[in-house]
Coordinates of C-alpha atoms and ligand atoms in Angstrom, one line a residue:
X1 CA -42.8 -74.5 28.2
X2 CA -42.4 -72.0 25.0
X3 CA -42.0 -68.3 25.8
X4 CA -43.8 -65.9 24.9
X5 CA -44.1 -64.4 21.3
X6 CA -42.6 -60.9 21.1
X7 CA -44.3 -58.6 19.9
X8 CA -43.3 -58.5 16.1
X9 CA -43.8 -62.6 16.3
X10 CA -47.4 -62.0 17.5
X11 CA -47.9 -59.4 14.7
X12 CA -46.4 -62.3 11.8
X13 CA -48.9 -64.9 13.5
X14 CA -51.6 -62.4 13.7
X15 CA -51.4 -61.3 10.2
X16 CA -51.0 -65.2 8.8
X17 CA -54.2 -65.9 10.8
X18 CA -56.1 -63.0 8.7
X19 CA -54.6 -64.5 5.6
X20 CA -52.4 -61.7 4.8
X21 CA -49.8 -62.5 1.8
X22 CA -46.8 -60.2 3.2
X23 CA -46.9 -61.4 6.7
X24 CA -46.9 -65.2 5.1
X25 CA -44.2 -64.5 3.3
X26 CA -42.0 -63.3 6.2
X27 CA -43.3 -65.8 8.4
X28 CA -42.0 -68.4 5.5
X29 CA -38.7 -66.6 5.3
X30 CA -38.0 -66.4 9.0
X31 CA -38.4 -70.2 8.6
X32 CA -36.2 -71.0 5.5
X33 CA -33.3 -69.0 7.8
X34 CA -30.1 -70.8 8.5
X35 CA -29.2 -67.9 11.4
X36 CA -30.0 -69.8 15.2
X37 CA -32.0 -67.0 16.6
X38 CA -34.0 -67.1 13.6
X39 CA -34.7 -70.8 13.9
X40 CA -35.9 -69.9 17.5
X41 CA -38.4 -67.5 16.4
X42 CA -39.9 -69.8 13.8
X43 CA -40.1 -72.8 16.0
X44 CA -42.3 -70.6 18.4
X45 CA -44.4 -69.0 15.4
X46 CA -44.7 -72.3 14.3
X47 CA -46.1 -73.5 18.0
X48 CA -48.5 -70.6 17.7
X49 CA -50.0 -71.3 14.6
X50 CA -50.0 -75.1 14.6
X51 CA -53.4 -75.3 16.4
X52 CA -54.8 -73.4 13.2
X53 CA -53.3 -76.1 10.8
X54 CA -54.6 -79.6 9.7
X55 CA -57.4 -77.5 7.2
X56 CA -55.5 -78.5 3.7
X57 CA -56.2 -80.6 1.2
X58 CA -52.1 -81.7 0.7
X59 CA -51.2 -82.8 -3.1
X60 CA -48.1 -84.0 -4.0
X61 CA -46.8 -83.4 -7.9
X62 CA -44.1 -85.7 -9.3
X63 CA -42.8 -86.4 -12.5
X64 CA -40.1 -86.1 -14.9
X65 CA -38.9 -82.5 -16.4
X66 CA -40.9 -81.8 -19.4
X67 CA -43.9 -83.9 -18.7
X68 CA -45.8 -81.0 -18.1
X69 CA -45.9 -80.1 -14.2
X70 CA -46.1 -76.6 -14.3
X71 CA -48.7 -76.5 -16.9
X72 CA -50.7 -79.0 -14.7
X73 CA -50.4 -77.0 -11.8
X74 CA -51.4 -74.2 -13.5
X75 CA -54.7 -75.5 -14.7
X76 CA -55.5 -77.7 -11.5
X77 CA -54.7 -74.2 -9.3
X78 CA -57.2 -72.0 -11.7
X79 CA -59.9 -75.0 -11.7
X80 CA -59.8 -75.1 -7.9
X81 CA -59.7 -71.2 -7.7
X82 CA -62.9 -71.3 -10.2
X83 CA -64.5 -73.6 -7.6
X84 CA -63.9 -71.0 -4.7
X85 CA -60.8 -72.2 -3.1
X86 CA -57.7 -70.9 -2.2
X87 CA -54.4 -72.8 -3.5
X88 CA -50.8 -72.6 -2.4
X89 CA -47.9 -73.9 -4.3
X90 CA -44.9 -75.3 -3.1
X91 CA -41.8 -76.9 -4.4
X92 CA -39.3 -79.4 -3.1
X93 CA -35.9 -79.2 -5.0
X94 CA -32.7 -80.5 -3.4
X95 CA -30.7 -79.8 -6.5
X96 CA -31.4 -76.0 -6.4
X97 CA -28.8 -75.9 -3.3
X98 CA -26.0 -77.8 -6.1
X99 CA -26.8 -76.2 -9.4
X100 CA -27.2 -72.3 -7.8
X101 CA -30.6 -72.8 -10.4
X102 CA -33.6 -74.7 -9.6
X103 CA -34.7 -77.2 -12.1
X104 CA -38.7 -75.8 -10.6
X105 CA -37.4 -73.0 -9.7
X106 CA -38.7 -70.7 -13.0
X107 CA -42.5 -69.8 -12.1
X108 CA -42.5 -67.7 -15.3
X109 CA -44.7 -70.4 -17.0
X110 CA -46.9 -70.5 -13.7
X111 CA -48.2 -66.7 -15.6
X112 CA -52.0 -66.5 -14.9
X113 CA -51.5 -68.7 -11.5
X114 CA -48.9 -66.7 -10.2
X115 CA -51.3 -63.5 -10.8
X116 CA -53.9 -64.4 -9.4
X117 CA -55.1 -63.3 -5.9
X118 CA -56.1 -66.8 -4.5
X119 CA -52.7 -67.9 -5.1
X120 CA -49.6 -68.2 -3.2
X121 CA -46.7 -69.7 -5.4
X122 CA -43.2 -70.3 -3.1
X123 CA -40.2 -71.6 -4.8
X124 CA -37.9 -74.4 -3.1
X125 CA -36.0 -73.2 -0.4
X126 CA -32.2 -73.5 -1.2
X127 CA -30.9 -75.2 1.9
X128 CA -28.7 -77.1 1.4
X129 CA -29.8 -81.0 1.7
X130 CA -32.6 -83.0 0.6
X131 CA -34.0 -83.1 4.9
X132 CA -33.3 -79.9 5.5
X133 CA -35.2 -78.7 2.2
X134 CA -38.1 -81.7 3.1
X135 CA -38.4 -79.9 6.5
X136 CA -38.5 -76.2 5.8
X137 CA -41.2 -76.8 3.2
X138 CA -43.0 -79.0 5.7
X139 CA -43.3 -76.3 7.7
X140 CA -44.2 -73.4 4.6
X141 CA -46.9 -75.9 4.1
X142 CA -48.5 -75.7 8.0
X143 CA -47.6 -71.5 8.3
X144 CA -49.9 -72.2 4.7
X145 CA -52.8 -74.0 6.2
X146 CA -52.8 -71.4 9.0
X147 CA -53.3 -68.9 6.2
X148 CA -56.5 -70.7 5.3
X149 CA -55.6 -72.2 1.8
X150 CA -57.7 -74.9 1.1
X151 CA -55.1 -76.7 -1.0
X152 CA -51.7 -77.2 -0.8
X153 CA -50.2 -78.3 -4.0
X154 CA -46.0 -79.8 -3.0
X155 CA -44.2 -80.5 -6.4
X156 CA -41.2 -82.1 -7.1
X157 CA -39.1 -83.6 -9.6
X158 CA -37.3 -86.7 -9.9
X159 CA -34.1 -86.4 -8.3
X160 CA -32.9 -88.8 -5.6
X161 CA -34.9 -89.5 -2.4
X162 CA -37.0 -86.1 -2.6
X163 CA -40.7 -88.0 -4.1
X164 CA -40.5 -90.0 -0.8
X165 CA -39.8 -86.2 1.4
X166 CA -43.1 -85.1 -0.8
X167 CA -45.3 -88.7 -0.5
X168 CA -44.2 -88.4 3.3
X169 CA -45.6 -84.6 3.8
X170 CA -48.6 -85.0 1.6
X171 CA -52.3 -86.6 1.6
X172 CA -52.1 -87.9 -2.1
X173 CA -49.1 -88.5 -4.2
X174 CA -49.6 -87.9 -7.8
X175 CA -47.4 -89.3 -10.2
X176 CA -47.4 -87.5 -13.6
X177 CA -46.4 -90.0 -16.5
X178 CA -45.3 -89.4 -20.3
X179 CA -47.8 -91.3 -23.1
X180 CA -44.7 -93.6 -24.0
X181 CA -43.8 -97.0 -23.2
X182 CA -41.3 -98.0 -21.2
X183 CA -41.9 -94.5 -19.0
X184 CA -43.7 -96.6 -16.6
X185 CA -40.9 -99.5 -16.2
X186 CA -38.4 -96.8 -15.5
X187 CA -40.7 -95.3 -12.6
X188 CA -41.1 -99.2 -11.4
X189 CA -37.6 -99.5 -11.4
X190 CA -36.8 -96.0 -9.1
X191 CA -39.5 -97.5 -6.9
X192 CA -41.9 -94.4 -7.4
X193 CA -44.7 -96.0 -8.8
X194 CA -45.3 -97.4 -5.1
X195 CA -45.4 -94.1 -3.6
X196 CA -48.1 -93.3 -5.9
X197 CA -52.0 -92.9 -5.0
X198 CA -52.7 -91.7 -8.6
X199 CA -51.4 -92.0 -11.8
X200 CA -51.8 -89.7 -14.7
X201 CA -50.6 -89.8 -18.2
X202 CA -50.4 -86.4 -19.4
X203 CA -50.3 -84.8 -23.5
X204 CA -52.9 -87.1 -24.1
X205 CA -53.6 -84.7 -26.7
X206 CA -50.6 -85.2 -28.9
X207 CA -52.0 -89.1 -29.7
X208 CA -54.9 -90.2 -27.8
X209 CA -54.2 -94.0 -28.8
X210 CA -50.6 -93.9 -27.3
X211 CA -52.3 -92.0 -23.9
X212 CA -54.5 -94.9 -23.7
X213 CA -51.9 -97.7 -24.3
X214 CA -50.0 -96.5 -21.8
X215 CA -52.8 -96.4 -19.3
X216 CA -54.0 -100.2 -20.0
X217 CA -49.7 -100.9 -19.8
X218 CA -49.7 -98.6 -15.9
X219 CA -52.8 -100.3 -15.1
X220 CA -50.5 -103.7 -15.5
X221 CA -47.8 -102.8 -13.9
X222 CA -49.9 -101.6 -10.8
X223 CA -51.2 -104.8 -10.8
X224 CA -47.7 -106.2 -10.1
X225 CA -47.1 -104.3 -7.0
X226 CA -48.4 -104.0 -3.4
X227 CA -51.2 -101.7 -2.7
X228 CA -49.8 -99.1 -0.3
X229 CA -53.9 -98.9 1.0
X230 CA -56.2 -101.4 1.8
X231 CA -59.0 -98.9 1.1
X232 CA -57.8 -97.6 -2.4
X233 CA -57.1 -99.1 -5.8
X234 CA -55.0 -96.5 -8.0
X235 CA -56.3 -95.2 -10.5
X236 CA -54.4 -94.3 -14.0
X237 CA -55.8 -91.0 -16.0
X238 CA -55.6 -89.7 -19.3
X239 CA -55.4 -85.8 -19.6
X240 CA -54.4 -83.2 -21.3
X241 CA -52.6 -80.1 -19.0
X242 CA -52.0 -78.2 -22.0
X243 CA -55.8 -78.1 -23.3
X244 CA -57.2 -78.3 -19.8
X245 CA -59.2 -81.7 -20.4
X246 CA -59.5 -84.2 -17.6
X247 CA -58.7 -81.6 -15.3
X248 CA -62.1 -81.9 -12.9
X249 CA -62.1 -85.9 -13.6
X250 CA -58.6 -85.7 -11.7
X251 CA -60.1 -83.5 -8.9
X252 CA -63.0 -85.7 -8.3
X253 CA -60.5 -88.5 -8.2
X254 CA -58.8 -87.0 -5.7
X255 CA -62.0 -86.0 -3.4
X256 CA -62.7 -89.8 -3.9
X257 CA -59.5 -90.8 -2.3
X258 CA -60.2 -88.1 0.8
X259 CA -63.6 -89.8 1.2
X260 CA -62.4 -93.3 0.7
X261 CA -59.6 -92.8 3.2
X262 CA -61.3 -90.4 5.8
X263 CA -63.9 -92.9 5.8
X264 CA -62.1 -95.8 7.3
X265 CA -59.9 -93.8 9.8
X266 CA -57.1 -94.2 7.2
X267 CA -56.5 -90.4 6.5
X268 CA -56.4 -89.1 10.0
X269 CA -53.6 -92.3 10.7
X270 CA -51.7 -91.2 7.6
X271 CA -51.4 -88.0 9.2
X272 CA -50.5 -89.0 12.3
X273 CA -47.7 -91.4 11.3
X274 CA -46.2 -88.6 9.0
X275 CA -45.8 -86.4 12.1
X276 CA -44.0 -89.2 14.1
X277 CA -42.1 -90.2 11.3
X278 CA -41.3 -86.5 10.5
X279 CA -40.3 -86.5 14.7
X280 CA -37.8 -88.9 13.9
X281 CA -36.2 -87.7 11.0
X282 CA -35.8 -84.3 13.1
X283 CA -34.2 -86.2 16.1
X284 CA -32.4 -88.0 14.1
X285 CA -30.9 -84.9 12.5
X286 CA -30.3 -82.9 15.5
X287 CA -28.2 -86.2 16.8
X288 CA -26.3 -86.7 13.5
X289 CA -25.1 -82.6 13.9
X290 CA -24.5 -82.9 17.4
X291 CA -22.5 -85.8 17.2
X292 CA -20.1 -83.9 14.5
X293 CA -20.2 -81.4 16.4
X294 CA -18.8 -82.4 19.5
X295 CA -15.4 -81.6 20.2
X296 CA -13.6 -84.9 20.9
X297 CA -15.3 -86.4 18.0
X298 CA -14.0 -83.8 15.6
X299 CA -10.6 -84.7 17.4
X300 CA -10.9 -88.3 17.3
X301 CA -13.2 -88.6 14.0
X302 CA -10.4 -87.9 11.1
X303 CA -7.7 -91.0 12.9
X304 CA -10.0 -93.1 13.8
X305 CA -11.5 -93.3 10.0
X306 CA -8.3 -93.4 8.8
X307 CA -7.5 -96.6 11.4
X308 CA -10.9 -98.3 10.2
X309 CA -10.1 -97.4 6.1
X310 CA -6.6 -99.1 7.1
X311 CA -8.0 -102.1 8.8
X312 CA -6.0 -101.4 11.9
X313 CA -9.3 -101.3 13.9
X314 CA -13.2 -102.2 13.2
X315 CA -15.9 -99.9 12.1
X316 CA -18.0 -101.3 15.2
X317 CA -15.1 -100.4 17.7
X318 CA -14.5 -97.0 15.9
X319 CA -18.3 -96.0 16.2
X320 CA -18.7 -97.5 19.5
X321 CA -15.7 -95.5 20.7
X322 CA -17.1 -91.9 18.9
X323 CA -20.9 -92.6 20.0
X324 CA -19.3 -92.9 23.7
X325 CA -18.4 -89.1 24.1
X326 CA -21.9 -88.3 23.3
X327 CA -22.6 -89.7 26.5
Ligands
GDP1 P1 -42.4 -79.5 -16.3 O1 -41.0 -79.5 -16.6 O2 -42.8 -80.9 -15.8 O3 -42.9 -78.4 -15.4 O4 -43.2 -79.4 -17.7 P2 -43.9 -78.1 -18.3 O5 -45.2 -77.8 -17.7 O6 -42.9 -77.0 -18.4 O7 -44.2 -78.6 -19.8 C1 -43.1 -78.9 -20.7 C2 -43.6 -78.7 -22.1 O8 -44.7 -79.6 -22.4 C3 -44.1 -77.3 -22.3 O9 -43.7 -76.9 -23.6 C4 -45.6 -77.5 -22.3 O10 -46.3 -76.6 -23.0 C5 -45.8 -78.9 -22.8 N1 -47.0 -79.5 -22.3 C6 -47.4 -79.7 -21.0 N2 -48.6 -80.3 -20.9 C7 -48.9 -80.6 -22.2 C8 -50.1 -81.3 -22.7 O11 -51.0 -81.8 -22.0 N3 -50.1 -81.5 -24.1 C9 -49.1 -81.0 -24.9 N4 -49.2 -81.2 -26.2 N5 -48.0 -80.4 -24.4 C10 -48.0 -80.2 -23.0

């Protein structure tokens, strides 16, 4: 059904299969592309390299700004590199397409990571919304695999919907929590703390007391809400990014989850139902642009919501009526 790669293609998936940095990196821009016949070409690298993908660890980073994600990252990518592995960071940042900055934009503090040779560090792509930002880096993060890293690290801050793109794309969401009360009731409240698998409060260093009250308060709350696996209790660390303690305790939690989950089928599932799921969201994009796209909707769309904001006919009649000339 796909057609052949041209040449150039072939060379891009070629080079990503021997792990080479410059081919990944044009592979990944040919993909963060708005132009059509770009799209093309990445959906067919894509199809090429997909049965080399699957090989990742996926890790998902989330927390507020300031409680330390970078320097996390940083020490969990030089741990993992220490232990012989190959780590690639990604970032998922709607608001970089709004502000024209990215909040996680700004690597600089990423120094040593960034330098080092077993490291692949890829900003957010800019792209406009929060699905079409959740799907380009979807996709960096299989052209990644392909490239052999062994972990994929997907951070993101707090803004809107985009912990649920990055808990829907990864294999263990990590929630990163400040050593103060009432940090954790303001993640119940935005519904995160159920999309976490692990919980860590970080600058335990500053007052190990405080680190450890807000653990035994975490612990509580967990206790409060439904477990999102029957095969995993969440667990609530104390570390310190900054001094680089608790660093391999998080990393053997995190092998404990991949060994408790691949153990009862759940893993493979998880991945399975992200790739329908991540079908659907796709579909349901390409029918939401094709809709405003088509002509006699955008001739029919700006009266008829002016008719339904009036009252002079019903939202059900007016959609009925626009979903029709889809056919
Ligand atoms: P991000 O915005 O979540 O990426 O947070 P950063 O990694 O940039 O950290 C924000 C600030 O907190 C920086 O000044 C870090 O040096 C500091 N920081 C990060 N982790 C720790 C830690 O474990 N202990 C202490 N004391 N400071 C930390």
């Amino acid at each position: 059904h796909a057609a052949p790669l041209t040449d150039a293609d072939r060379a891009l998936v070629d080079g990503v299969l021997a792990r080479r940095l410059r081919p990944l990196a044009k592979t990944i821009t040919l993909i963060e592309s708005q132009r059509e016949d770009h799209k093309a070409r990445a959906r067919q690298v894509l199809e090429a390299l997909l049965p080399h993908t699957g090989g990742a660890m996926r890790v998902g980073i989330s927390g507020v700004p300031g409680v330390g994600k970078s320097t996390f990252i940083e020490a969990l990518g030089l741990y993992l590199i220490g232990q012989g592995m190959r780590v690639a960071v990604l970032a998922v940042d709607p608001s970089s397409s709004l502000t024209g900055g990215s909040i996680l934009g700004d690597k600089t503090r990423m120094e040593l990571l960034s330098q080092n040779p077993a490291a692949f560090i890829r900003p957010s792509p800019s792209a406009g919304s929060l699905g079409g930002v959740a799907e380009k880096t979807r996709e960096t993060m299989l052209v990644c695999e392909a490239a052999g890293f062994d972990v994929i690290i997907v951070e993101t801050v707090g803004v809107g919907q985009s912990e649920t793109a990055v808990a829907g794309m990864t294999d263990i969401f990590c929630l990163l929590q400040l050593p103060n009360a009432g940090d954790d009731l303001q993640a119940i409240k935005k519904g995160i703390m159920e999309l976490a698998d692990l919980i860590v409060v970080n600058k335990a260093d500053i007052d190990p007391m405080a680190a450890t009250r807000a653990q035994a308060q975490m612990k509580t709350a967990l206790h409060m809400l439904r477990p999102a696996s029957p095969n995993w209790t969440v667990p609530v660390l104390t570390l310190s990014a900054l001094q680089k303690q608790g660093i391999a305790d998080f990393w053997k939690e995190v092998a404990g989850y991949r060994a408790a989950l691949v153990k009862s089928g759940e893993f493979d599932a998880k991945r399975r139902h992200q790739a329908l799921a991540w079908m659907w969201d796709l579909i349901d994009a390409g029918l939401r642009s094709r809709f405003r796209g088509h002509p006699r909707v955008k001739d029919e769309l700006p009266s008829l919501a002016r008719a339904v904001e009036a009252g002079a006919t019903t939202p059900a009649a007016a959609a009925q009526r626009l979903l029709g000339h889809l056919g």
